XYZ file of C-alpha atoms in Angstrom:
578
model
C 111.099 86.460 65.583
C 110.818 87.210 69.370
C 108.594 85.055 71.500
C 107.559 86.648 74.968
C 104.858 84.393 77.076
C 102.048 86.621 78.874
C 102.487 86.616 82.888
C 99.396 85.252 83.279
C 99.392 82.449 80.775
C 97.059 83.560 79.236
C 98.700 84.143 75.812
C 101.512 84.286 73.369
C 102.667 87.331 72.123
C 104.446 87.070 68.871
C 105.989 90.069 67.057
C 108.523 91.087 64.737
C 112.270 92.869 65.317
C 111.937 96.363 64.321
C 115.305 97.183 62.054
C 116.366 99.589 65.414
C 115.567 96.235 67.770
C 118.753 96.449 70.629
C 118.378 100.747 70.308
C 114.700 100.739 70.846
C 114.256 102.743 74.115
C 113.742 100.878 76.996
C 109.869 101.323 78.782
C 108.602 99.865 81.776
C 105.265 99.277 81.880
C 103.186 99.196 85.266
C 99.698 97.690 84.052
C 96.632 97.081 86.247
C 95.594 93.416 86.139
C 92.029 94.057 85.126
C 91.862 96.770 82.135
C 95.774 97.912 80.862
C 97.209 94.171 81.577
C 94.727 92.070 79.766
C 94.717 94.771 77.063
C 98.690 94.051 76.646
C 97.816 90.189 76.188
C 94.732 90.964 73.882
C 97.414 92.960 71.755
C 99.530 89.427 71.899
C 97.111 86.617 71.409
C 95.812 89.148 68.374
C 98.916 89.198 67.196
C 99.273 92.850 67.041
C 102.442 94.257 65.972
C 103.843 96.606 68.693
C 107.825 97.051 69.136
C 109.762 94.597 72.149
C 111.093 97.266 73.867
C 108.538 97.308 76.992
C 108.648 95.077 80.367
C 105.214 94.612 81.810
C 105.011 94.855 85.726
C 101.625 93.674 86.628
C 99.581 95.305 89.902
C 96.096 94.611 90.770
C 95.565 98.050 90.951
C 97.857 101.700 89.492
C 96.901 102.849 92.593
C 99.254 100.976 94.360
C 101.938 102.316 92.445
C 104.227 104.589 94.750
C 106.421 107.245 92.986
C 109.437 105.491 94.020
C 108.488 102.067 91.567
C 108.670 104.904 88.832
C 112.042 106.263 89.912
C 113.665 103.305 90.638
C 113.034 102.089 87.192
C 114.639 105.358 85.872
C 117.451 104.715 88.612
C 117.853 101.216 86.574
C 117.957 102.641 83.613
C 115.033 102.680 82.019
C 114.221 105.384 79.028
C 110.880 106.103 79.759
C 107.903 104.461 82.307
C 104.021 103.843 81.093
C 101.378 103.603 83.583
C 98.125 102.123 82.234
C 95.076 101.291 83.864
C 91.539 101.310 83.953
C 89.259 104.221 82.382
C 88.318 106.562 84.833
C 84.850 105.652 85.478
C 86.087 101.684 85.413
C 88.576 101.188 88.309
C 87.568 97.960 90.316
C 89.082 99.382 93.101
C 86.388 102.473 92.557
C 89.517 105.514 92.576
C 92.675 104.013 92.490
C 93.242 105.396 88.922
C 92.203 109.022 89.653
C 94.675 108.082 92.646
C 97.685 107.065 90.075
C 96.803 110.030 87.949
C 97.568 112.161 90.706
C 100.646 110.847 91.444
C 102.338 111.140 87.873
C 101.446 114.531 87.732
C 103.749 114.946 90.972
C 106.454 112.413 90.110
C 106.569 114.442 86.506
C 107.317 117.559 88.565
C 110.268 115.572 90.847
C 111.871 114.239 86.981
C 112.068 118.307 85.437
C 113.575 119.516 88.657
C 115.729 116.299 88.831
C 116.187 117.148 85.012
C 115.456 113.621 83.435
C 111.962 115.349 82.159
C 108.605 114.696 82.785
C 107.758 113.424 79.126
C 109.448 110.497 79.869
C 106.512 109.551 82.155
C 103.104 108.512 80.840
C 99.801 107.514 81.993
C 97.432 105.750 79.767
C 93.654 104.368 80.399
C 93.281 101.238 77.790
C 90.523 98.907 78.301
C 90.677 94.691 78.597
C 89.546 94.986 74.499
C 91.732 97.853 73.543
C 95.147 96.010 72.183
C 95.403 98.223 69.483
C 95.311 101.273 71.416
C 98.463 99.764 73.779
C 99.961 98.982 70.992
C 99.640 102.428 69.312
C 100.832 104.006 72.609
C 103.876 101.921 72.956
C 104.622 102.803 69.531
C 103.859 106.391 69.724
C 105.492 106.457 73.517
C 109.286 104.796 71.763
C 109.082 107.441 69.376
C 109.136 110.440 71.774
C 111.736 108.664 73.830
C 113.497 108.316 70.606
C 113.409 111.780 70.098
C 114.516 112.636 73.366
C 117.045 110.360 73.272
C 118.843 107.997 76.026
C 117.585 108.755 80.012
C 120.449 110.454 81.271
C 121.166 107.941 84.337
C 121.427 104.846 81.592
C 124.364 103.052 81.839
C 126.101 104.807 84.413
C 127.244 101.652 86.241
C 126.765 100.686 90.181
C 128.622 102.414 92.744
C 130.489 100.016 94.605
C 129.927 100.485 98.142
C 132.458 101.336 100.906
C 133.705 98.659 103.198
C 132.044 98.437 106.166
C 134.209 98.891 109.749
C 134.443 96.132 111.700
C 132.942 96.158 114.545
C 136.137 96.723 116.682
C 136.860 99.781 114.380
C 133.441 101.435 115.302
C 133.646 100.835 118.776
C 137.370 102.610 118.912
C 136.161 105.195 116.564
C 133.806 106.429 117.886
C 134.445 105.689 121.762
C 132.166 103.377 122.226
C 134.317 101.231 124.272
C 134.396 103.546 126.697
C 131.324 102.795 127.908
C 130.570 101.724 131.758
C 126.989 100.216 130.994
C 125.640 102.838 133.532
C 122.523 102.897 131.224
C 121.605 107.198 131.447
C 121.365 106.584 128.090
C 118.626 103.886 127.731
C 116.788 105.826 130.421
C 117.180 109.096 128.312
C 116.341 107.865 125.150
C 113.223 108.954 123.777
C 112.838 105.600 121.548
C 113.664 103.147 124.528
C 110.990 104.671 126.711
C 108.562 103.155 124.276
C 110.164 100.127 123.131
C 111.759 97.759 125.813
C 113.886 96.174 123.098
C 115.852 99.272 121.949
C 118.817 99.593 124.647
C 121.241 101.816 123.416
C 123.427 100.476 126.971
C 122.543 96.871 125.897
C 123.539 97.070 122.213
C 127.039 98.494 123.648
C 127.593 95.921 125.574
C 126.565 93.254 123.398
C 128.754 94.306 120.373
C 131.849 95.037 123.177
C 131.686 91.306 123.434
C 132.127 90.846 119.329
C 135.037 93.807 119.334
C 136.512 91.571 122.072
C 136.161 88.248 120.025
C 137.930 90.110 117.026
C 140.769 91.066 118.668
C 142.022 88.763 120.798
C 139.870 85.208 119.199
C 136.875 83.279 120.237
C 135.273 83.087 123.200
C 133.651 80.567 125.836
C 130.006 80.176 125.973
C 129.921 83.332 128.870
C 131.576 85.963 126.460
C 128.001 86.775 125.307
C 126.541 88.107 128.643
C 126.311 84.265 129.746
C 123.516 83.643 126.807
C 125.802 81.049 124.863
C 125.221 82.970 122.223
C 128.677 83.574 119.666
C 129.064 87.087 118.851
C 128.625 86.759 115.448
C 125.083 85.634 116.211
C 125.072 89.217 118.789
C 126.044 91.290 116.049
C 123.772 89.362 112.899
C 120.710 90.303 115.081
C 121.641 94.345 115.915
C 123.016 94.856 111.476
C 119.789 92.841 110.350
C 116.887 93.604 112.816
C 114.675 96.649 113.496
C 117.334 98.029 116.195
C 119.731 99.732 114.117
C 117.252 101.970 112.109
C 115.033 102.745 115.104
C 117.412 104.884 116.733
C 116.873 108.715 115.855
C 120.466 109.608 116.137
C 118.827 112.848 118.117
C 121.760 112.641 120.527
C 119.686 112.714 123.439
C 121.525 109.674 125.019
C 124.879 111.636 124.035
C 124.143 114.378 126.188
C 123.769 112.196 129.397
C 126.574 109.902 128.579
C 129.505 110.363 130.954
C 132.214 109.215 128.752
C 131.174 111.171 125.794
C 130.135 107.720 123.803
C 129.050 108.823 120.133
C 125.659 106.632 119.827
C 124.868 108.280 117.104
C 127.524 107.791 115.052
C 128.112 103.864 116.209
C 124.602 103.487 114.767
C 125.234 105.325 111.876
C 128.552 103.527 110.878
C 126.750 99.978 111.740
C 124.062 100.986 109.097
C 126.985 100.521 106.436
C 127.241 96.819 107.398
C 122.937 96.606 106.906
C 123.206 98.243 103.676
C 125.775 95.759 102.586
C 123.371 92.646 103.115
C 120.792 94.841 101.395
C 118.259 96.064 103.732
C 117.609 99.754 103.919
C 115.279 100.634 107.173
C 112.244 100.512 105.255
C 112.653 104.025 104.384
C 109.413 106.467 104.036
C 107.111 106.660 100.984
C 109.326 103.791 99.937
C 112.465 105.185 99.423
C 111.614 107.733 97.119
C 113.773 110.491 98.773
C 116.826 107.926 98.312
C 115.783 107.680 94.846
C 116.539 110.843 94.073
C 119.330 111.624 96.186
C 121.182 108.296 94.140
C 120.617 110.226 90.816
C 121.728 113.966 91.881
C 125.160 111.879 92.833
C 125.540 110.957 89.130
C 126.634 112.380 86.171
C 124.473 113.750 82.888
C 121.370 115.329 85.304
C 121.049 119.234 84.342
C 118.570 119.954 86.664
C 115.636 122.752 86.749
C 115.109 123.671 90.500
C 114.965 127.162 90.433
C 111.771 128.384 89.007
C 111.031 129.670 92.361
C 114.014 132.420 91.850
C 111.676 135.100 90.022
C 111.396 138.078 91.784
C 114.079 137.406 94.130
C 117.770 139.333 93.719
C 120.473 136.296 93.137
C 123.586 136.035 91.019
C 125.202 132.378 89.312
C 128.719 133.386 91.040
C 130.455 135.013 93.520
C 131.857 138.668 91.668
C 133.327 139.601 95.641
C 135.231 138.225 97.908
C 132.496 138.276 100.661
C 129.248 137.034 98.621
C 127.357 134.819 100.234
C 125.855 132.081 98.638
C 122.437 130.505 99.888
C 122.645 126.603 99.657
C 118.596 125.627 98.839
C 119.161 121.756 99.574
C 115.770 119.778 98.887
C 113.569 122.135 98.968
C 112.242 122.346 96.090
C 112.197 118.506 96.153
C 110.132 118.187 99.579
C 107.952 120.937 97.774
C 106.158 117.878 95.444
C 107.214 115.161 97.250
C 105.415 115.562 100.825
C 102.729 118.164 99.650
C 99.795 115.966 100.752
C 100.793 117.051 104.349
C 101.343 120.840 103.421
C 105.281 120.459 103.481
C 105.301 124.248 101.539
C 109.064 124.020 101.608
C 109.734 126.274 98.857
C 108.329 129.207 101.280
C 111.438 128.409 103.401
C 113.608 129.252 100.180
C 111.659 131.770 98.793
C 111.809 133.496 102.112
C 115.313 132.832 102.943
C 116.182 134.512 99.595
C 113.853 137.308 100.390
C 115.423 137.809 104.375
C 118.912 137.983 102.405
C 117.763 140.773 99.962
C 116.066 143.080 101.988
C 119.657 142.643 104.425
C 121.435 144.116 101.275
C 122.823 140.540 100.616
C 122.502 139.324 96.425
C 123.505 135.629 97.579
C 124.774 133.335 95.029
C 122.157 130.466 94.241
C 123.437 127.717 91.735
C 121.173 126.011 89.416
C 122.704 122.712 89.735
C 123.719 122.511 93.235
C 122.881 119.257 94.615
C 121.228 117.188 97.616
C 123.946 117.709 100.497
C 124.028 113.823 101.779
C 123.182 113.912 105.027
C 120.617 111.098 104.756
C 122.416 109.055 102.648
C 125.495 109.502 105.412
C 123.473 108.717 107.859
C 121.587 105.293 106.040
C 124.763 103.992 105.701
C 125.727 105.088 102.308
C 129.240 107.208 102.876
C 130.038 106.608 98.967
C 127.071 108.233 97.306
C 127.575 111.100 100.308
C 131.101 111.001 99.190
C 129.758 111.829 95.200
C 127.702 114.296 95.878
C 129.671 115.949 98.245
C 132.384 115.956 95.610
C 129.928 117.173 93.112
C 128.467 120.356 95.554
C 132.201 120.917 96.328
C 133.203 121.643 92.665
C 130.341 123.776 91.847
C 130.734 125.907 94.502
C 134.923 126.397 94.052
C 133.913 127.378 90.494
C 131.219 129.604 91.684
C 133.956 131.249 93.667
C 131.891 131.028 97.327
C 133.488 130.850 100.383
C 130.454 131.529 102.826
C 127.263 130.038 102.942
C 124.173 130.551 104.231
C 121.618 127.696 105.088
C 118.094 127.500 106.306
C 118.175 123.335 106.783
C 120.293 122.410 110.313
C 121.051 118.798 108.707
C 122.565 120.599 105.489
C 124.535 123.024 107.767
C 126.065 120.052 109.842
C 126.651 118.259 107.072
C 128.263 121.401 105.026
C 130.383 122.180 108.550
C 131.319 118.946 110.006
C 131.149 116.056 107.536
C 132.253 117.978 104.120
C 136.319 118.936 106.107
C 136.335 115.153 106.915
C 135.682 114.213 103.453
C 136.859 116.573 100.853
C 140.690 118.234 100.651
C 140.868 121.836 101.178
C 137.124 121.996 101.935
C 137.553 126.297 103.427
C 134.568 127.327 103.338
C 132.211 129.348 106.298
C 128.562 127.827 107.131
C 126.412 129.320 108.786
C 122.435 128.474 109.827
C 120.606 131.537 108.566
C 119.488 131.951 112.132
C 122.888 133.154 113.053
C 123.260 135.516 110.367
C 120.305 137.138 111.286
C 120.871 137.178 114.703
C 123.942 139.343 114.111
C 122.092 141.448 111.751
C 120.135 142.076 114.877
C 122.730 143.142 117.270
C 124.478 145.420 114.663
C 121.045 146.888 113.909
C 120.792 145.810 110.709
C 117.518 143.697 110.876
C 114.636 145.468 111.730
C 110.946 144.376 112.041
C 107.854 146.250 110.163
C 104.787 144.531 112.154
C 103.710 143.523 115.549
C 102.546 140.264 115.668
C 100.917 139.434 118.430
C 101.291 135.722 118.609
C 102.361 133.572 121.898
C 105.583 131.292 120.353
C 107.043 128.407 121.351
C 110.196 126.768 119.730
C 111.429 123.646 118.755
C 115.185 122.723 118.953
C 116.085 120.646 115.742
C 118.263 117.768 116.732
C 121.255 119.058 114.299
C 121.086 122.103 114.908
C 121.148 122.419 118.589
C 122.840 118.681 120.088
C 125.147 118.686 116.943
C 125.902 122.560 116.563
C 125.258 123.888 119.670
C 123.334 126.327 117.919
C 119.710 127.272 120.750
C 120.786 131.620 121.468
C 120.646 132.651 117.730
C 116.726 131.489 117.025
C 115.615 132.293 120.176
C 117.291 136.124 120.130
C 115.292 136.954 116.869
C 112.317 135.894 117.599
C 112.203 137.280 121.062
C 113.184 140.337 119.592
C 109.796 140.715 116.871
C 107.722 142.890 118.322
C 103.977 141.423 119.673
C 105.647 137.871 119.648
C 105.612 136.475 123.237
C 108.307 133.129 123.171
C 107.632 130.829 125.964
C 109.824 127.306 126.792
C 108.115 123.771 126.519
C 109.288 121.498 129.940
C 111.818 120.201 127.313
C 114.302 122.615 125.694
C 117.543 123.082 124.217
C 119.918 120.265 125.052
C 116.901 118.171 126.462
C 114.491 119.097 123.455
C 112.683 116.054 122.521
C 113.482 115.116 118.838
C 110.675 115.365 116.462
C 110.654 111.610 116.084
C 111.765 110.945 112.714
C 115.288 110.568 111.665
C 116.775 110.345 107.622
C 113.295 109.259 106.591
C 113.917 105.603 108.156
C 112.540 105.829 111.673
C 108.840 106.309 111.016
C 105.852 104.744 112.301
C 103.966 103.992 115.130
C 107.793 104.937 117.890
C 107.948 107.837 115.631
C 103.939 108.855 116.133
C 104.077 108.518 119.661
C 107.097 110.719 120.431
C 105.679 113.565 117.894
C 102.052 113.635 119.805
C 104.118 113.694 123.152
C 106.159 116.413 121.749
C 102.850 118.338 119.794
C 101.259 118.312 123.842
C 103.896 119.991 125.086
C 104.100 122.646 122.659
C 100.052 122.615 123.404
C 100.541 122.779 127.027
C 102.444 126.554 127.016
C 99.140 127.777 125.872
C 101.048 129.313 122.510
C 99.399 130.039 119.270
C 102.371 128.533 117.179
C 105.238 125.896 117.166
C 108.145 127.435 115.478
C 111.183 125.907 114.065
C 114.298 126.258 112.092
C 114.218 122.638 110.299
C 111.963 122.637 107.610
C 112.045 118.596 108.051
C 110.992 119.391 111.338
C 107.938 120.939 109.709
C 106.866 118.460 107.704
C 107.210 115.553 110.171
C 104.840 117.455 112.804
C 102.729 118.285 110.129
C 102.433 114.938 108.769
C 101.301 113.979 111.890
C 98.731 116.295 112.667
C 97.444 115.255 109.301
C 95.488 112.247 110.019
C 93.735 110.778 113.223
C 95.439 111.279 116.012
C 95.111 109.632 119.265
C 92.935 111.206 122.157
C 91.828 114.134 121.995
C 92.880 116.306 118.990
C 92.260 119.543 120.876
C 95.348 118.530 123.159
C 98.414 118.594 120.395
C 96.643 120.452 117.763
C 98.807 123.674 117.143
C 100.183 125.620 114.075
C 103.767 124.150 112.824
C 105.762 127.285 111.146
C 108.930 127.498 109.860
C 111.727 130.268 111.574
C 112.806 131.745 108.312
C 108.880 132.302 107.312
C 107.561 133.955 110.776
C 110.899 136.613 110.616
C 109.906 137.512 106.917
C 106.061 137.922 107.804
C 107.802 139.842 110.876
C 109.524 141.925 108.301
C 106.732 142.668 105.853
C 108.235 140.650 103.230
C 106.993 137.076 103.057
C 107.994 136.450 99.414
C 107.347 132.500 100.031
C 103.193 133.789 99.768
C 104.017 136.215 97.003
């Protein structure tokens, strides 16, 4: 016998070992406090039989339950998670239920492309009186899991993380000790304008003092700037405060800097030594994105992410030596995952696909291909970037590629400048799909079916312009459709202002600020549309145009589109509204 007290005290439940006891799949169960939760203890204090195999989480209300709770508790191993709350009509909270249901039905879409399977998620409306019916559905829930048979991402072990630098080995790495504290970078940088705490010149100089310390010993009292203050105090504030995940590695500041200091990248390395004492930025939608990106990096996952495909000309592999291959990156993952702002990412693939086959290009598209890393990188996670970079690397050896094609700028850099640093023998040519079609232009190759008639303006993603150096290609093609008028906001190419989010970690009321700033100047050219070639891009301006905004709306209140999707519609083909 088994003996498991109720969380609220209110009861015993008592049951007996099923002969398959330690095999039983594992179920976590998020129960609302008023309906699913006391129908769990009625079930106990009634003493009705239902198998040991399910963990009760108790929340006032399913509606607070983000998709990332549910993912996380696959990411732990769990075989399959239960939501139960109130009836419909019956939520205390009036529609956090119909909320909930909403939300399964779009975190069962993120576990079939992920390929764990939506089946293994549940929601269930039992009453305060209805023991028997939780018990029936744990009962009936095991035996589907049964069927199905262990999650996938059970018992695949922790990663163990990557030693962090020292703080001497960042600032050498990445020339930080360069630095002259002339401060263009503070006064450049987009975040520091709005918060008098974030110093990019002051958090320099403050961790020069700790490099210092570690290489030739301790200090007096005056090594810290004359606070008194030991460096290890310095450098326990900047690795556990707000600092080091408010920057949006945009490399604004790096443009300015006249000793070619790599902010970005001192930031980014520092996040490794944050992630070691467990904090994580407070990443958007609670992590969720993370969530997912830690299970593509692991083995077992057969993934279904390309539905989207029919109609479209693709092959599984490379059968010449010049075939292109179109990396899709998460797409179809920001599809479900930031719909409620009208992300529409998989219009981006679709239409990428589509540009490629009416250029007389059948690119290679690989069902399993994973999440690139970038965000991961750039949270301070190098050895789950490491995995899947590993992972993307074999698949696309076998698949025989040695060019691809990208529509996401922080997939190309990452493809082009982080996979060589990583991975032996990485040969392989990237290239943003604005550049491809931008020589498809000048050989006369791409040609354009309709006129327009739209006044443009374009956005400069942060990776693909600062890191690439990429700001002719875009700006060539769309010049180029006929009716489409392009015209420069005050800020542009190398001095484009980010669009204020950064590896989903810098968001909230820094990141609002800079987007309406940014949304006003696009407003102010008087054009119809914001373009641009990041389809993250996208849905950050979109997501804030989404909700109240402050002042008048009329004053940033302007059409977000992607690159990829105006050049198809230019071309007649716009297979992402087929």
């Amino acid at each position: 016998m088994s003996q498991e007290n109720s969380e609220a005290g209110q009861g015993v439940r008592t049951v007996e070992e099923p002969q398959d006891g330690p095999s039983s799949p594992e179920i976590v169960a998020f129960t609302c406090n008023w309906c699913a939760y006391a129908g769990a203890d009625y079930a106990g204090v009634s003493r009705i039989q239902y198998r040991p195999n399910v963990r009760l989480v108790r929340v006032m209300c399913t509606g607070r339950i983000e998709p990332s709770f549910v993912l996380r508790a696959f990411e732990d191993g769990a075989d399959g998670v239960l939501i139960g709350g109130c009836h419909e009509a019956d939520c205390h909270y009036i529609s956090g239920n119909l909320k909930a249901r909403d939300r399964v039905e779009s975190t069962r879409e993120l576990l079939d492309l992920l390929g764990l399977g939506g089946e293994r998620l549940r929601i269930k409306w039992i009453n305060a009186n209805e023991g028997e019916a939780f018990a029936s559905e744990i009962e009936d829930f095991s035996s589907v899991l049964a069927d199905l048979g262990p999650s996938p991402l059970k018992g695949r072990g922790e990663v163990a993380p990557r030693e962090a630098p020292t703080a001497a080995q960042i600032m050498a790495r990445t020339g930080a000790d360069l630095c002259i504290t002339c401060g263009k970078c503070t006064a450049s940088c987009p975040v520091s304008r709005r918060e008098a705490d974030f110093s990019p010149r002051r958090t320099l100089y403050e961790t020069s003092v700790l490099g210092l310390d570690m290489i030739v010993g301790p200090q007096d009292d005056t090594a810290a700037g004359g606070s008194g203050r030991s460096p290890e105090s310095i450098r326990g504030d900047l690795v556990t405060g707000p600092l080091v995940w408010e920057c949006l590695t945009c490399r604004t500041c790096e443009e300015r800097c006249p000793y070619n200091v790599r902010f970005s990248e001192f930031v980014r390395d520092s996040r490794m030594e944050a992630q070691g004492l467990g904090l994580d930025g407070k990443p958007t939608q609670s992590g969720q994105v993370y969530s997912w990106m830690r299970m593509m990096a692991t083995n077992g996952l057969v993934q279904n992410r390309t539905d989207w495909l029919d109609g479209l000309e693709t092959k599984a592999e490379a059968t010449t030596p010049g075939d292109v291959m179109f990396f899709v990156g998460c797409l179809p993952h920001f599809e479900v995952s930031h719909r409620h702002v009208g992300s529409d990412s998989l219009s981006i693939a679709r239409d990428s696909v589509a540009l490629l086959n009416a250029l007389g290009v059948t690119p290679v598209v690989l069902p399993d291909e994973r999440c690139c890393g970038h965000d991961l990188l750039f949270a301070g996670d190098p050895a789950r970037f490491e995995m899947l970079a590993r992972r993307n690397a074999g698949l696309i050896e076998r698949a025989g590629v040695k060019r691809i094609v990208i529509s996401c700028p922080e997939g190309y850099q990452t493809l082009a400048q982080e996979y060589p640093r990583v991975l032996d023998g990485w040969d392989v040519e990237v290239q943003h799909i604005s550049e491809l079609l931008a020589e498809r232009l000048e050989d006369g190759t791409l040609r354009f079916e309709r006129d327009l008639g739209l006044k443009v303006t374009y956005q400069d993603p942060c990776r693909l312009g600062r890191y690439m150096g990429v700001y002719d290609p875009p700006r060539a093609v769309l010049a180029a459709i006929p009716g489409v008028d392009l015209v420069e906001m005050e800020h542009s190419r190398a001095d484009a202002v980010c669009c204020g989010v950064s590896s989903w970690v810098s968001c909230g009321a820094t990141s609002k600020s800079i987007q309406m700033e940014r949304l006003a100047e696009a407003r102010a050219t008087g054009a119809d549309m914001l373009v641009t070639a990041c389809p993250k891009c996208r849905i950050h301006f979109r997501c804030a145009l989404s909700g109240k905004v402050p002042g008048e709306r009329a004053d940033v209140d302007i059409p977000v589109e992607d690159f990829t999707s105006l050049v198809a519609r230019a071309m007649g083909i716009e297979a992402g509204r087929g």
